[in-house]
mmCIF file of C-alpha atoms in Angstrom:
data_model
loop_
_atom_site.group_PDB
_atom_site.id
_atom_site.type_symbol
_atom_site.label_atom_id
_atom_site.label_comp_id
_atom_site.label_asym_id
_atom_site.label_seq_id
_atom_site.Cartn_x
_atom_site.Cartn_y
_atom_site.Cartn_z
ATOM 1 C CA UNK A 1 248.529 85.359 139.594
ATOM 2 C CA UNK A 2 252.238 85.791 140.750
ATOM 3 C CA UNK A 3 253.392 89.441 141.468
ATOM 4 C CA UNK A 4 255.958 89.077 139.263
ATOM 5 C CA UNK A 5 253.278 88.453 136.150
ATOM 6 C CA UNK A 6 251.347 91.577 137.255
ATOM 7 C CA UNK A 7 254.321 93.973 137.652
ATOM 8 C CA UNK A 8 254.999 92.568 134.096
ATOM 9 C CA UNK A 9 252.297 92.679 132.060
ATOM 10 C CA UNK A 10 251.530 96.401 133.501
ATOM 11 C CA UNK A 11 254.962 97.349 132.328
ATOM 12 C CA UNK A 12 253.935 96.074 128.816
ATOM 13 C CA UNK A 13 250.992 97.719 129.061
ATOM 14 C CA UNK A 14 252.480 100.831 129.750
ATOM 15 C CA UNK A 15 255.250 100.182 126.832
ATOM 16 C CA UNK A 16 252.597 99.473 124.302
ATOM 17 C CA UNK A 17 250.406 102.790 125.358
ATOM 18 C CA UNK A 18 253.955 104.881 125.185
ATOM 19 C CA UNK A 19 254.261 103.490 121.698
ATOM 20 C CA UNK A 20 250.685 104.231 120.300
ATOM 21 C CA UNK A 21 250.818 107.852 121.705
ATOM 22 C CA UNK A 22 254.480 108.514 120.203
ATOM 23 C CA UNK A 23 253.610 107.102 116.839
ATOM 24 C CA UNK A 24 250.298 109.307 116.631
ATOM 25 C CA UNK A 25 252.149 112.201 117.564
ATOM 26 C CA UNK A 26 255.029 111.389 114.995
ATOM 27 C CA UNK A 27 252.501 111.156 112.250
ATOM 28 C CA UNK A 28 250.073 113.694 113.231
ATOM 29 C CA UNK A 29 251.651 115.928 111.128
ATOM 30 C CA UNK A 30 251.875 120.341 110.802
ATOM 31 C CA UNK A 31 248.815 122.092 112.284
ATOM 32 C CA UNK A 32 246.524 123.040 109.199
ATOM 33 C CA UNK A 33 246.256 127.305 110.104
ATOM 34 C CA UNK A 34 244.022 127.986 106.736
ATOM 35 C CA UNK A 35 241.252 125.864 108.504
ATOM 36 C CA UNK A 36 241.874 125.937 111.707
ATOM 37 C CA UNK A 37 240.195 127.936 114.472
ATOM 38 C CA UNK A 38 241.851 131.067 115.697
ATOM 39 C CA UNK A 39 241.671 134.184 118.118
ATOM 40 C CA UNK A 40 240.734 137.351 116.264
ATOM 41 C CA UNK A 41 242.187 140.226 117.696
ATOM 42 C CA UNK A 42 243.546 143.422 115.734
ATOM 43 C CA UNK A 43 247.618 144.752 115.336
ATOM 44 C CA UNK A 44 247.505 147.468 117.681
ATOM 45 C CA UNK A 45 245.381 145.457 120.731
ATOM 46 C CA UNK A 46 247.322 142.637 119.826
ATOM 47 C CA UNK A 47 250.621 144.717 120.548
ATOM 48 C CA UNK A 48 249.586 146.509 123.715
ATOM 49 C CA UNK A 49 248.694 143.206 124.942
ATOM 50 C CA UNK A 50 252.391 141.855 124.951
ATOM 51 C CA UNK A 51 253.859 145.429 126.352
ATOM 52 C CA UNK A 52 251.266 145.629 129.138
ATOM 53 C CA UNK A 53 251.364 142.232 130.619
ATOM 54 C CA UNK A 54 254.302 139.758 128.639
ATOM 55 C CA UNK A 55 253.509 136.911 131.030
ATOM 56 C CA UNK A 56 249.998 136.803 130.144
ATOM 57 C CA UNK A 57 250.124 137.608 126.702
ATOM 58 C CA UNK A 58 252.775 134.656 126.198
ATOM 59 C CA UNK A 59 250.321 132.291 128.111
ATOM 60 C CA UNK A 60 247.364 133.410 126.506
ATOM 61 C CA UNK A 61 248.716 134.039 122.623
ATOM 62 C CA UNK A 62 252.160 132.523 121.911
ATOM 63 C CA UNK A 63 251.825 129.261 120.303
ATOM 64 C CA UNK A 64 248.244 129.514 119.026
ATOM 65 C CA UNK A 65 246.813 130.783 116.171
ATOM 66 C CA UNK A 66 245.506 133.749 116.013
ATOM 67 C CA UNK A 67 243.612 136.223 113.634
ATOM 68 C CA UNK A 68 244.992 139.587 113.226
ATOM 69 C CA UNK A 69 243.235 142.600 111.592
ATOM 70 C CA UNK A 70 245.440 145.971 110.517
ATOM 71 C CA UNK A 71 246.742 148.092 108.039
ATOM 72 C CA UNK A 72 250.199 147.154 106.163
ATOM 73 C CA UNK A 73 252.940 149.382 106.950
ATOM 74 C CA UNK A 74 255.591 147.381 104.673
ATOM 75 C CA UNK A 75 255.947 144.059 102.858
ATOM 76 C CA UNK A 76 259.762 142.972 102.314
ATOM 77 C CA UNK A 77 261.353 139.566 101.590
ATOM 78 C CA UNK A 78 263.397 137.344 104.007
ATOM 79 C CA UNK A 79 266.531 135.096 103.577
ATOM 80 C CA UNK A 80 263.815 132.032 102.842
ATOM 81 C CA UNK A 81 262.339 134.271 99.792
ATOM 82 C CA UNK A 82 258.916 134.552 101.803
ATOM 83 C CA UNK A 83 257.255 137.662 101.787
ATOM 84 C CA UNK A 84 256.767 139.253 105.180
ATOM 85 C CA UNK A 85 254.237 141.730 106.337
ATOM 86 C CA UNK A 86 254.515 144.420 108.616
ATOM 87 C CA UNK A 87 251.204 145.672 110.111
ATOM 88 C CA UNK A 88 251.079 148.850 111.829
ATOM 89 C CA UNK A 89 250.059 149.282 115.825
ATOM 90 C CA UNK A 90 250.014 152.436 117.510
ATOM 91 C CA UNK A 91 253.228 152.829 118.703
ATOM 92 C CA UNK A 92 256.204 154.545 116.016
ATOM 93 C CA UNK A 93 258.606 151.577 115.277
ATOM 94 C CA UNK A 94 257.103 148.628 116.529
ATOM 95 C CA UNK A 95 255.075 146.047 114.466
ATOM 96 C CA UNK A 96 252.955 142.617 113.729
ATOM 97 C CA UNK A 97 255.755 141.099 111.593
ATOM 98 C CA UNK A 98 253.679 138.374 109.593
ATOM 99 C CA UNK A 99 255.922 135.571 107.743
ATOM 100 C CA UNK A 100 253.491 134.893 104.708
ATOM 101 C CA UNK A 101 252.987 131.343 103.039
ATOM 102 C CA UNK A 102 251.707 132.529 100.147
ATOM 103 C CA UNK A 103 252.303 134.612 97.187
ATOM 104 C CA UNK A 104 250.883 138.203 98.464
ATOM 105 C CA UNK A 105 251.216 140.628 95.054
ATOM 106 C CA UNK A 106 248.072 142.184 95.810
ATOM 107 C CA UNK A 107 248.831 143.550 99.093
ATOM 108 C CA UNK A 108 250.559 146.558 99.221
ATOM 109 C CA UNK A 109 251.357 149.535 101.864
ATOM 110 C CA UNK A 110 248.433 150.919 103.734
ATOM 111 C CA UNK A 111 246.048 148.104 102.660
ATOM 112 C CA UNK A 112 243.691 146.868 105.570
ATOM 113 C CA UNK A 113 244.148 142.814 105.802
ATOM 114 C CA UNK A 114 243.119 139.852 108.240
ATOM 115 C CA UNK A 115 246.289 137.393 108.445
ATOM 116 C CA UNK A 116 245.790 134.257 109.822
ATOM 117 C CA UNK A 117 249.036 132.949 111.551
ATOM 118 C CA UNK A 118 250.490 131.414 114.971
ATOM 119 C CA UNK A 119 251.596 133.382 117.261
ATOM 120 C CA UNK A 120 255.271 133.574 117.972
ATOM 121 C CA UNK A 121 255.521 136.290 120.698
ATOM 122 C CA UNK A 122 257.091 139.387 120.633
ATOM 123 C CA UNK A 123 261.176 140.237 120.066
ATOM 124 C CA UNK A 124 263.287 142.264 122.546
ATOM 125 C CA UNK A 125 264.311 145.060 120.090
ATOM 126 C CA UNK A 126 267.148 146.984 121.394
ATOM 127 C CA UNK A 127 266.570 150.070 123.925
ATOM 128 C CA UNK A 128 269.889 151.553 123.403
ATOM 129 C CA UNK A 129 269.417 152.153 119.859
ATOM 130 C CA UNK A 130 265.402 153.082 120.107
ATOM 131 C CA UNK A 131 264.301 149.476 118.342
ATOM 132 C CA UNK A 132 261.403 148.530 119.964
ATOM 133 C CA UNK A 133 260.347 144.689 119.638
ATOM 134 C CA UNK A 134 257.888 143.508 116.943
ATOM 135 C CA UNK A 135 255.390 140.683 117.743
ATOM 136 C CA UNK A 136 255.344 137.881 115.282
ATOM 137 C CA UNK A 137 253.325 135.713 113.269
ATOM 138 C CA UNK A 138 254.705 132.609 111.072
ATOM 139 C CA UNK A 139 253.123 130.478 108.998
ATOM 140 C CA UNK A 140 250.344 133.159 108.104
ATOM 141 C CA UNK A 141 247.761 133.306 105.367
ATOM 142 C CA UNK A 142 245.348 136.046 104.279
ATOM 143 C CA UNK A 143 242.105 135.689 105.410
ATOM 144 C CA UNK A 144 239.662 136.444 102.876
#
């Protein structure tokens, strides 16, 4: 076999494998957070996590799913008319923001929940003004 054919038909090769792994992940579709597996952790751990060590808590938590335990602090409604919950940690002003998927109306303030969501990481806040950063979930459903 000529050089040329072999330099060829690996380039199709690799063309054809490059097309069947870019058409799987095209149609592979949202991750499924209801049934997947997640991390359980609880609000407050979850928040001293990010303020002790951000490098390793964005390695270890942002972009997965994760399972978060605490008590409701507030539930409000963003632009999108989704419900979003705020679970308390242990430090004044700072929270587990949760962006809910579903309709919540028997949660309300000072509830216990589990919430089910991935992991976003946590904002910057704003020292000057005393605003500390909240560490977010989207996506999230209660865990019953």
């Amino acid at each position: 076999m000529s050089r040329k054919k072999i330099i060829t038909t690996t380039l199709l090769v690799l063309v054809l494998m490059a097309s069947g792994i870019g058409y799987y992940l095209y149609n592979k579709g949202p991750v499924d957070v209801q049934d997947s597996s997640s991390v359980k952790t609880n609000a407050a751990g979850l928040y001293v996590l990010f303020i002790k060590d951000l490098a390793a808590a964005q390695k270890n938590y942002t972009g997965r799913i994760l399972e978060v335990s605490g008590e409701v602090h507030d539930i409000s409604i963003n632009q999108q008319q989704k419900k979003i919950l705020l679970l308390k940690t242990n430090s004044d002003g700072a929270y587990v923001n949760c962006t809910m998927e579903e309709n919540i109306e028997n949660v309300h303030a000072n509830d216990k929940v589990n919430v089910k969501g991935i992991c976003s990481g946590i904002g910057e806040g704003d020292v000057d003004l005393g605003i500390k950063g909240d560490v977010y979930l989207t996506r999230c459903y209660l865990v019953k």
